[in-house]
């Protein structure tokens, strides 16, 4: 029987996960199916249990269910605990469910794939939402010199930084309080989705050597255009992170790490044509 996987969200129509995972399966000759599933907001837990009972092997979880998946899992990985959110569920043979968060691994893998060094560098993480939370531990595992988390709602950044205080040199502040110079700036806000820029001093951006925007689209995001026009050498969008988090989920399920290069190139081409 074919092993069944799903990505679950609401909305889910535009998810690229089925294409990505089907490509990984073909590349690695794994016998599996991977589909997308729209689930009503109050039906998440029921749906998961039913899918598990029918022999499903695992799921990716997207908006708005990542926190519910976190609560549902019987075991959580350290990075899922740190994120407070789960994007990958693994149905174990003993009937338990493990939860993990692969977003941060996807981000780090993509940054490193661009030959950007994180070790000993100064990182500015803009935003303190779910995506930011998922990335802090994997970024700290690369041993940056400093990480500053800056958020529009300042208290969220400070609370988040305090949570990770023991794991590295991490501090939090408001967007108008950022000081110092940074090598890598990561925009984890959802501002780009509405064509807005986070309200930060342009000198901070101009001094960076790499700006990463977790958002992506068929055109360059406004944050990356801003950074490029300010002379930032490396500007990278979140498409590689998307493929990277999928590769890490695939590894957790199948024990094999797929190559992301051709899938990413294909998605990039699709985006350009849309
Ligand atoms: P959340 O809703 O959890 O958090 C949104 C964050 O953006 C908050 O910190 C919020 O600040 C901030 N924000 C929103 N609008 C603005 C603005 N105009 N100016 C400044 N800050 C703003 O979203 P997520 O963390 O889940 O997602 C954030 C982004 O990351 C999205 O673009 C999403 O598409 C992307 N993403 C990409 C992934 C990938 O694989 N490439 C994976 C996951 C997410 P405040 O707290 O003040 O409201």
mmCIF file of C-alpha atoms and ligand atoms in Angstrom:
data_model
loop_
_atom_site.group_PDB
_atom_site.id
_atom_site.type_symbol
_atom_site.label_atom_id
_atom_site.label_comp_id
_atom_site.label_asym_id
_atom_site.label_seq_id
_atom_site.Cartn_x
_atom_site.Cartn_y
_atom_site.Cartn_z
ATOM 1 C CA UNK A 1 0.000 0.000 0.000
ATOM 2 C CA UNK A 2 1.151 3.527 -0.795
ATOM 3 C CA UNK A 3 2.194 5.598 2.245
ATOM 4 C CA UNK A 4 -0.107 8.619 2.529
ATOM 5 C CA UNK A 5 0.891 12.164 3.511
ATOM 6 C CA UNK A 6 -1.004 15.470 3.473
ATOM 7 C CA UNK A 7 -0.505 19.172 3.914
ATOM 8 C CA UNK A 8 -3.340 20.593 5.967
ATOM 9 C CA UNK A 9 -4.343 24.246 6.157
ATOM 10 C CA UNK A 10 -7.085 26.790 5.648
ATOM 11 C CA UNK A 11 -6.748 28.156 2.984
ATOM 12 C CA UNK A 12 -4.714 25.529 1.141
ATOM 13 C CA UNK A 13 -5.459 25.979 -2.589
ATOM 14 C CA UNK A 14 -2.137 27.602 -3.463
ATOM 15 C CA UNK A 15 0.097 25.242 -1.480
ATOM 16 C CA UNK A 16 3.216 24.186 -3.362
ATOM 17 C CA UNK A 17 3.889 21.327 -0.929
ATOM 18 C CA UNK A 18 2.259 18.563 -3.043
ATOM 19 C CA UNK A 19 4.443 19.466 -6.025
ATOM 20 C CA UNK A 20 7.553 19.636 -3.837
ATOM 21 C CA UNK A 21 6.979 16.326 -2.043
ATOM 22 C CA UNK A 22 5.871 14.477 -5.170
ATOM 23 C CA UNK A 23 9.079 15.666 -6.823
ATOM 24 C CA UNK A 24 11.140 14.489 -3.841
ATOM 25 C CA UNK A 25 9.374 11.109 -3.948
ATOM 26 C CA UNK A 26 10.085 10.652 -7.661
ATOM 27 C CA UNK A 27 13.705 11.700 -7.219
ATOM 28 C CA UNK A 28 14.314 9.292 -4.307
ATOM 29 C CA UNK A 29 12.037 6.514 -5.662
ATOM 30 C CA UNK A 30 9.818 6.510 -2.584
ATOM 31 C CA UNK A 31 6.371 4.962 -2.932
ATOM 32 C CA UNK A 32 4.112 7.591 -1.399
ATOM 33 C CA UNK A 33 1.200 9.915 -2.105
ATOM 34 C CA UNK A 34 1.082 13.540 -0.935
ATOM 35 C CA UNK A 35 -2.033 15.697 -1.286
ATOM 36 C CA UNK A 36 -3.393 18.946 0.088
ATOM 37 C CA UNK A 37 -6.403 19.058 2.390
ATOM 38 C CA UNK A 38 -8.612 21.956 3.387
ATOM 39 C CA UNK A 39 -9.831 21.477 6.967
ATOM 40 C CA UNK A 40 -12.457 23.592 8.756
ATOM 41 C CA UNK A 41 -10.932 25.642 11.561
ATOM 42 C CA UNK A 42 -12.731 23.697 14.319
ATOM 43 C CA UNK A 43 -12.151 20.259 12.764
ATOM 44 C CA UNK A 44 -8.382 19.993 12.951
ATOM 45 C CA UNK A 45 -7.980 17.428 15.725
ATOM 46 C CA UNK A 46 -10.819 15.199 14.458
ATOM 47 C CA UNK A 47 -9.387 15.250 10.982
ATOM 48 C CA UNK A 48 -5.895 14.300 12.133
ATOM 49 C CA UNK A 49 -7.175 11.401 14.227
ATOM 50 C CA UNK A 50 -9.268 10.106 11.318
ATOM 51 C CA UNK A 51 -6.365 10.371 8.894
ATOM 52 C CA UNK A 52 -4.127 8.539 11.353
ATOM 53 C CA UNK A 53 -6.776 5.805 11.874
ATOM 54 C CA UNK A 54 -6.994 5.360 8.082
ATOM 55 C CA UNK A 55 -3.261 4.634 7.938
ATOM 56 C CA UNK A 56 -1.843 8.083 7.101
ATOM 57 C CA UNK A 57 1.873 8.341 7.840
ATOM 58 C CA UNK A 58 2.273 12.060 8.482
ATOM 59 C CA UNK A 59 1.248 15.624 7.686
ATOM 60 C CA UNK A 60 2.615 19.045 7.074
ATOM 61 C CA UNK A 61 0.690 21.713 8.915
ATOM 62 C CA UNK A 62 0.248 25.277 7.757
ATOM 63 C CA UNK A 63 -1.743 28.390 8.755
ATOM 64 C CA UNK A 64 -3.793 28.480 10.991
ATOM 65 C CA UNK A 65 -3.141 25.072 12.577
ATOM 66 C CA UNK A 66 0.529 25.099 13.665
ATOM 67 C CA UNK A 67 -0.284 25.866 17.325
ATOM 68 C CA UNK A 68 -3.052 23.240 17.422
ATOM 69 C CA UNK A 69 -0.634 20.687 15.980
ATOM 70 C CA UNK A 70 1.803 21.631 18.740
ATOM 71 C CA UNK A 71 -0.875 20.859 21.372
ATOM 72 C CA UNK A 72 -1.920 17.630 19.686
ATOM 73 C CA UNK A 73 1.525 16.008 19.433
ATOM 74 C CA UNK A 74 2.476 13.405 22.074
ATOM 75 C CA UNK A 75 6.191 14.145 21.682
ATOM 76 C CA UNK A 76 7.835 17.389 20.573
ATOM 77 C CA UNK A 77 11.330 17.992 19.214
ATOM 78 C CA UNK A 78 13.407 20.706 20.940
ATOM 79 C CA UNK A 79 12.985 23.008 17.938
ATOM 80 C CA UNK A 80 9.188 22.512 17.979
ATOM 81 C CA UNK A 81 9.170 23.277 21.715
ATOM 82 C CA UNK A 82 11.237 26.396 21.095
ATOM 83 C CA UNK A 83 8.922 27.501 18.287
ATOM 84 C CA UNK A 84 5.692 26.744 20.146
ATOM 85 C CA UNK A 85 4.433 25.558 16.760
ATOM 86 C CA UNK A 86 4.554 22.375 14.678
ATOM 87 C CA UNK A 87 4.691 22.150 10.883
ATOM 88 C CA UNK A 88 5.414 18.414 10.651
ATOM 89 C CA UNK A 89 3.495 15.565 12.271
ATOM 90 C CA UNK A 90 4.865 12.039 12.230
ATOM 91 C CA UNK A 91 2.458 9.163 12.963
ATOM 92 C CA UNK A 92 4.490 6.533 14.792
ATOM 93 C CA UNK A 93 3.879 2.778 14.600
ATOM 94 C CA UNK A 94 2.957 2.699 18.330
ATOM 95 C CA UNK A 95 0.037 5.080 17.645
ATOM 96 C CA UNK A 96 1.677 8.185 19.098
ATOM 97 C CA UNK A 97 2.211 11.396 17.158
ATOM 98 C CA UNK A 98 5.513 13.292 17.081
ATOM 99 C CA UNK A 99 5.640 16.996 16.258
ATOM 100 C CA UNK A 100 8.571 18.885 14.767
ATOM 101 C CA UNK A 101 9.221 22.288 13.243
ATOM 102 C CA UNK A 102 11.387 22.292 10.120
ATOM 103 C CA UNK A 103 10.973 25.965 9.105
ATOM 104 C CA UNK A 104 14.187 27.089 10.793
ATOM 105 C CA UNK A 105 16.200 24.264 9.290
ATOM 106 C CA UNK A 106 14.826 25.281 5.868
ATOM 107 C CA UNK A 107 15.900 28.884 6.430
ATOM 108 C CA UNK A 108 19.396 28.019 7.662
ATOM 109 C CA UNK A 109 19.975 25.499 4.858
ATOM 110 C CA UNK A 110 18.962 28.107 2.277
ATOM 111 C CA UNK A 111 21.198 30.822 3.721
ATOM 112 C CA UNK A 112 24.163 28.416 3.804
ATOM 113 C CA UNK A 113 23.366 27.235 0.263
ATOM 114 C CA UNK A 114 23.941 30.840 -0.846
ATOM 115 C CA UNK A 115 27.440 30.637 0.690
ATOM 116 C CA UNK A 116 26.473 33.103 3.414
ATOM 117 C CA UNK A 117 28.302 32.379 6.663
ATOM 118 C CA UNK A 118 26.253 32.711 9.865
ATOM 119 C CA UNK A 119 28.968 31.713 12.338
ATOM 120 C CA UNK A 120 30.320 34.713 14.269
ATOM 121 C CA UNK A 121 28.108 37.107 12.267
ATOM 122 C CA UNK A 122 25.701 39.708 13.608
ATOM 123 C CA UNK A 123 22.091 38.809 12.857
ATOM 124 C CA UNK A 124 19.057 41.094 12.935
ATOM 125 C CA UNK A 125 15.759 39.210 12.925
ATOM 126 C CA UNK A 126 12.823 41.491 12.158
ATOM 127 C CA UNK A 127 9.475 40.175 13.404
ATOM 128 C CA UNK A 128 8.475 38.013 16.348
ATOM 129 C CA UNK A 129 5.631 35.898 14.965
ATOM 130 C CA UNK A 130 5.450 32.149 14.374
ATOM 131 C CA UNK A 131 8.049 32.078 11.600
ATOM 132 C CA UNK A 132 10.557 34.016 13.710
ATOM 133 C CA UNK A 133 10.021 31.732 16.708
ATOM 134 C CA UNK A 134 10.684 28.652 14.571
ATOM 135 C CA UNK A 135 13.989 29.999 13.279
ATOM 136 C CA UNK A 136 15.756 31.239 16.385
ATOM 137 C CA UNK A 137 17.083 27.915 17.692
ATOM 138 C CA UNK A 138 18.387 26.692 14.285
ATOM 139 C CA UNK A 139 20.021 30.110 13.712
ATOM 140 C CA UNK A 140 21.652 30.053 17.156
ATOM 141 C CA UNK A 141 22.946 26.554 16.435
ATOM 142 C CA UNK A 142 25.124 28.211 13.763
ATOM 143 C CA UNK A 143 26.800 30.293 16.518
ATOM 144 C CA UNK A 144 26.228 33.863 15.357
ATOM 145 C CA UNK A 145 28.081 36.492 17.375
ATOM 146 C CA UNK A 146 24.878 38.365 18.237
ATOM 147 C CA UNK A 147 21.186 38.116 17.456
ATOM 148 C CA UNK A 148 18.821 41.057 17.848
ATOM 149 C CA UNK A 149 15.087 40.435 17.477
ATOM 150 C CA UNK A 150 13.199 43.615 16.563
ATOM 151 C CA UNK A 151 9.439 43.782 16.332
ATOM 152 C CA UNK A 152 6.704 46.368 15.729
ATOM 153 C CA UNK A 153 5.136 45.280 19.045
ATOM 154 C CA UNK A 154 8.280 45.664 21.106
ATOM 155 C CA UNK A 155 7.123 43.533 24.069
ATOM 156 C CA UNK A 156 6.834 40.436 21.881
ATOM 157 C CA UNK A 157 10.464 40.815 20.766
ATOM 158 C CA UNK A 158 11.702 41.260 24.325
ATOM 159 C CA UNK A 159 9.727 38.273 25.642
ATOM 160 C CA UNK A 160 10.964 36.116 22.794
ATOM 161 C CA UNK A 161 14.591 37.149 23.277
ATOM 162 C CA UNK A 162 14.377 36.441 26.999
ATOM 163 C CA UNK A 163 13.191 32.925 26.248
ATOM 164 C CA UNK A 164 16.406 32.273 24.317
ATOM 165 C CA UNK A 165 18.714 34.335 26.536
ATOM 166 C CA UNK A 166 20.670 31.330 27.751
ATOM 167 C CA UNK A 167 21.175 29.912 24.283
ATOM 168 C CA UNK A 168 23.260 32.778 22.908
ATOM 169 C CA UNK A 169 23.719 36.513 22.834
ATOM 170 C CA UNK A 170 20.089 37.384 22.074
ATOM 171 C CA UNK A 171 18.232 40.625 22.789
ATOM 172 C CA UNK A 172 14.912 42.152 21.798
ATOM 173 C CA UNK A 173 13.788 45.701 20.943
ATOM 174 C CA UNK A 174 11.291 47.802 19.004
ATOM 175 C CA UNK A 175 11.814 48.573 15.312
ATOM 176 C CA UNK A 176 12.814 52.167 16.125
ATOM 177 C CA UNK A 177 15.379 51.078 18.728
ATOM 178 C CA UNK A 178 17.687 48.979 16.567
ATOM 179 C CA UNK A 179 21.286 50.041 16.980
ATOM 180 C CA UNK A 180 24.626 48.761 15.717
ATOM 181 C CA UNK A 181 25.591 47.090 12.465
ATOM 182 C CA UNK A 182 24.408 43.719 11.169
ATOM 183 C CA UNK A 183 25.821 41.330 8.596
ATOM 184 C CA UNK A 184 22.575 39.464 7.950
ATOM 185 C CA UNK A 185 19.053 40.885 8.221
ATOM 186 C CA UNK A 186 16.162 38.432 8.121
ATOM 187 C CA UNK A 187 12.698 39.848 7.510
ATOM 188 C CA UNK A 188 10.243 37.436 9.123
ATOM 189 C CA UNK A 189 7.367 39.923 9.175
ATOM 190 C CA UNK A 190 4.326 39.444 6.985
ATOM 191 C CA UNK A 191 4.699 43.078 5.800
ATOM 192 C CA UNK A 192 5.919 42.088 2.313
ATOM 193 C CA UNK A 193 2.671 40.180 1.702
ATOM 194 C CA UNK A 194 0.858 43.554 1.699
ATOM 195 C CA UNK A 195 3.714 45.336 -0.074
ATOM 196 C CA UNK A 196 4.810 47.170 3.063
ATOM 197 C CA UNK A 197 8.237 47.748 4.536
ATOM 198 C CA UNK A 198 8.983 47.242 8.213
ATOM 199 C CA UNK A 199 9.628 50.683 9.631
ATOM 200 C CA UNK A 200 13.376 50.466 10.248
ATOM 201 C CA UNK A 201 16.213 52.916 9.630
ATOM 202 C CA UNK A 202 17.532 52.498 6.090
ATOM 203 C CA UNK A 203 21.136 52.911 7.285
ATOM 204 C CA UNK A 204 20.765 49.608 9.170
ATOM 205 C CA UNK A 205 19.727 47.887 5.945
ATOM 206 C CA UNK A 206 22.376 49.612 3.826
ATOM 207 C CA UNK A 207 25.150 48.326 6.110
ATOM 208 C CA UNK A 208 24.172 44.665 5.826
ATOM 209 C CA UNK A 209 25.832 42.278 3.406
ATOM 210 C CA UNK A 210 22.790 39.975 3.188
ATOM 211 C CA UNK A 211 19.051 40.616 3.450
ATOM 212 C CA UNK A 212 16.714 37.615 3.554
ATOM 213 C CA UNK A 213 12.936 37.933 3.198
ATOM 214 C CA UNK A 214 10.940 34.885 4.259
ATOM 215 C CA UNK A 215 8.178 36.006 1.894
ATOM 216 C CA UNK A 216 8.364 35.246 -1.842
ATOM 217 C CA UNK A 217 6.263 35.922 -4.899
ATOM 218 C CA UNK A 218 6.324 36.205 -8.680
ATOM 219 C CA UNK A 219 8.149 39.525 -8.276
ATOM 220 C CA UNK A 220 10.953 40.589 -5.961
ATOM 221 C CA UNK A 221 9.509 41.558 -2.551
ATOM 222 C CA UNK A 222 9.526 45.271 -1.714
ATOM 223 C CA UNK A 223 11.930 44.597 1.180
ATOM 224 C CA UNK A 224 14.472 42.966 -1.133
ATOM 225 C CA UNK A 225 14.083 45.728 -3.734
ATOM 226 C CA UNK A 226 14.742 48.280 -0.993
ATOM 227 C CA UNK A 227 17.815 46.377 0.202
ATOM 228 C CA UNK A 228 19.174 45.882 -3.326
ATOM 229 C CA UNK A 229 18.747 49.565 -4.168
ATOM 230 C CA UNK A 230 20.614 50.422 -0.946
ATOM 231 C CA UNK A 231 23.529 48.362 -2.220
ATOM 232 C CA UNK A 232 23.100 45.151 -0.222
ATOM 233 C CA UNK A 233 25.138 42.464 -1.985
ATOM 234 C CA UNK A 234 23.016 39.381 -1.297
ATOM 235 C CA UNK A 235 19.205 39.558 -1.398
ATOM 236 C CA UNK A 236 17.365 36.254 -0.993
ATOM 237 C CA UNK A 237 13.649 35.457 -0.839
ATOM 238 C CA UNK A 238 11.914 32.654 1.090
ATOM 239 C CA UNK A 239 11.296 30.205 -1.777
ATOM 240 C CA UNK A 240 14.427 28.241 -0.872
ATOM 241 C CA UNK A 241 13.295 28.161 2.753
ATOM 242 C CA UNK A 242 9.974 26.666 1.638
ATOM 243 C CA UNK A 243 11.714 23.892 -0.289
ATOM 244 C CA UNK A 244 14.251 23.422 2.518
ATOM 245 C CA UNK A 245 11.632 22.945 5.231
ATOM 246 C CA UNK A 246 9.905 20.405 2.980
ATOM 247 C CA UNK A 247 13.190 18.518 2.483
ATOM 248 C CA UNK A 248 13.637 18.308 6.239
ATOM 249 C CA UNK A 249 10.053 17.003 6.728
ATOM 250 C CA UNK A 250 10.703 14.435 4.001
ATOM 251 C CA UNK A 251 13.876 13.331 5.787
ATOM 252 C CA UNK A 252 11.975 12.915 9.060
ATOM 253 C CA UNK A 253 9.338 10.747 7.385
ATOM 254 C CA UNK A 254 11.443 8.760 4.948
ATOM 255 C CA UNK A 255 14.961 8.797 6.431
ATOM 256 C CA UNK A 256 16.417 10.181 3.210
ATOM 257 C CA UNK A 257 17.370 13.771 2.387
ATOM 258 C CA UNK A 258 16.268 14.788 -1.120
ATOM 259 C CA UNK A 259 18.166 17.256 -3.271
ATOM 260 C CA UNK A 260 16.390 20.624 -3.405
ATOM 261 C CA UNK A 261 18.139 22.151 -6.421
ATOM 262 C CA UNK A 262 15.946 21.015 -9.313
ATOM 263 C CA UNK A 263 12.678 21.443 -7.371
ATOM 264 C CA UNK A 264 13.632 24.986 -6.427
ATOM 265 C CA UNK A 265 14.597 25.808 -10.021
ATOM 266 C CA UNK A 266 11.270 24.451 -11.263
ATOM 267 C CA UNK A 267 9.260 26.453 -8.702
ATOM 268 C CA UNK A 268 11.217 29.601 -9.537
ATOM 269 C CA UNK A 269 10.368 29.117 -13.200
ATOM 270 C CA UNK A 270 6.680 28.543 -12.355
ATOM 271 C CA UNK A 271 6.587 31.718 -10.265
ATOM 272 C CA UNK A 272 8.140 33.787 -13.072
ATOM 273 C CA UNK A 273 5.492 32.575 -15.480
ATOM 274 C CA UNK A 274 2.541 33.224 -13.132
HETATM 275 P P1 LIG B 1 2.660 35.976 12.112
HETATM 276 O O1 LIG B 1 1.311 36.524 11.808
HETATM 277 O O2 LIG B 1 2.833 34.972 13.192
HETATM 278 O O3 LIG B 1 3.650 37.211 12.488
HETATM 279 C C1 LIG B 1 3.660 38.363 11.691
HETATM 280 C C2 LIG B 1 4.822 39.257 12.120
HETATM 281 O O4 LIG B 1 4.906 40.324 11.181
HETATM 282 C C3 LIG B 1 4.662 39.899 13.499
HETATM 283 O O5 LIG B 1 5.921 40.024 14.099
HETATM 284 C C4 LIG B 1 4.088 41.292 13.142
HETATM 285 O O6 LIG B 1 4.365 42.274 14.097
HETATM 286 C C5 LIG B 1 4.853 41.572 11.874
HETATM 287 N N1 LIG B 1 4.239 42.541 10.976
HETATM 288 C C6 LIG B 1 3.120 42.389 10.228
HETATM 289 N N2 LIG B 1 2.905 43.486 9.467
HETATM 290 C C7 LIG B 1 3.918 44.343 9.732
HETATM 291 C C8 LIG B 1 4.264 45.647 9.267
HETATM 292 N N3 LIG B 1 3.510 46.300 8.365
HETATM 293 N N4 LIG B 1 5.382 46.243 9.741
HETATM 294 C C9 LIG B 1 6.153 45.596 10.643
HETATM 295 N N5 LIG B 1 5.882 44.366 11.154
HETATM 296 C C10 LIG B 1 4.772 43.753 10.688
HETATM 297 O O7 LIG B 1 3.205 35.442 10.712
HETATM 298 P P2 LIG B 1 4.315 34.301 10.475
HETATM 299 O O8 LIG B 1 5.412 34.558 11.419
HETATM 300 O O9 LIG B 1 3.679 32.972 10.439
HETATM 301 O O10 LIG B 1 4.788 34.608 8.964
HETATM 302 C C11 LIG B 1 5.572 35.750 8.685
HETATM 303 C C12 LIG B 1 6.088 35.722 7.245
HETATM 304 O O11 LIG B 1 6.935 34.604 7.031
HETATM 305 C C13 LIG B 1 4.992 35.648 6.172
HETATM 306 O O12 LIG B 1 5.401 36.473 5.102
HETATM 307 C C14 LIG B 1 5.032 34.201 5.756
HETATM 308 O O13 LIG B 1 4.574 34.029 4.436
HETATM 309 C C15 LIG B 1 6.528 33.909 5.858
HETATM 310 N N6 LIG B 1 6.837 32.487 6.024
HETATM 311 C C16 LIG B 1 7.602 31.892 5.061
HETATM 312 C C17 LIG B 1 7.940 30.569 5.145
HETATM 313 C C18 LIG B 1 8.767 29.969 4.055
HETATM 314 O O14 LIG B 1 8.915 28.735 4.041
HETATM 315 N N7 LIG B 1 9.352 30.760 3.174
HETATM 316 C C19 LIG B 1 7.499 29.730 6.285
HETATM 317 C C20 LIG B 1 6.719 30.446 7.266
HETATM 318 C C21 LIG B 1 6.394 31.784 7.125
HETATM 319 P P3 LIG B 1 3.386 42.516 15.369
HETATM 320 O O15 LIG B 1 3.748 41.468 16.380
HETATM 321 O O16 LIG B 1 3.720 43.881 15.813
HETATM 322 O O17 LIG B 1 1.981 42.377 14.865
#
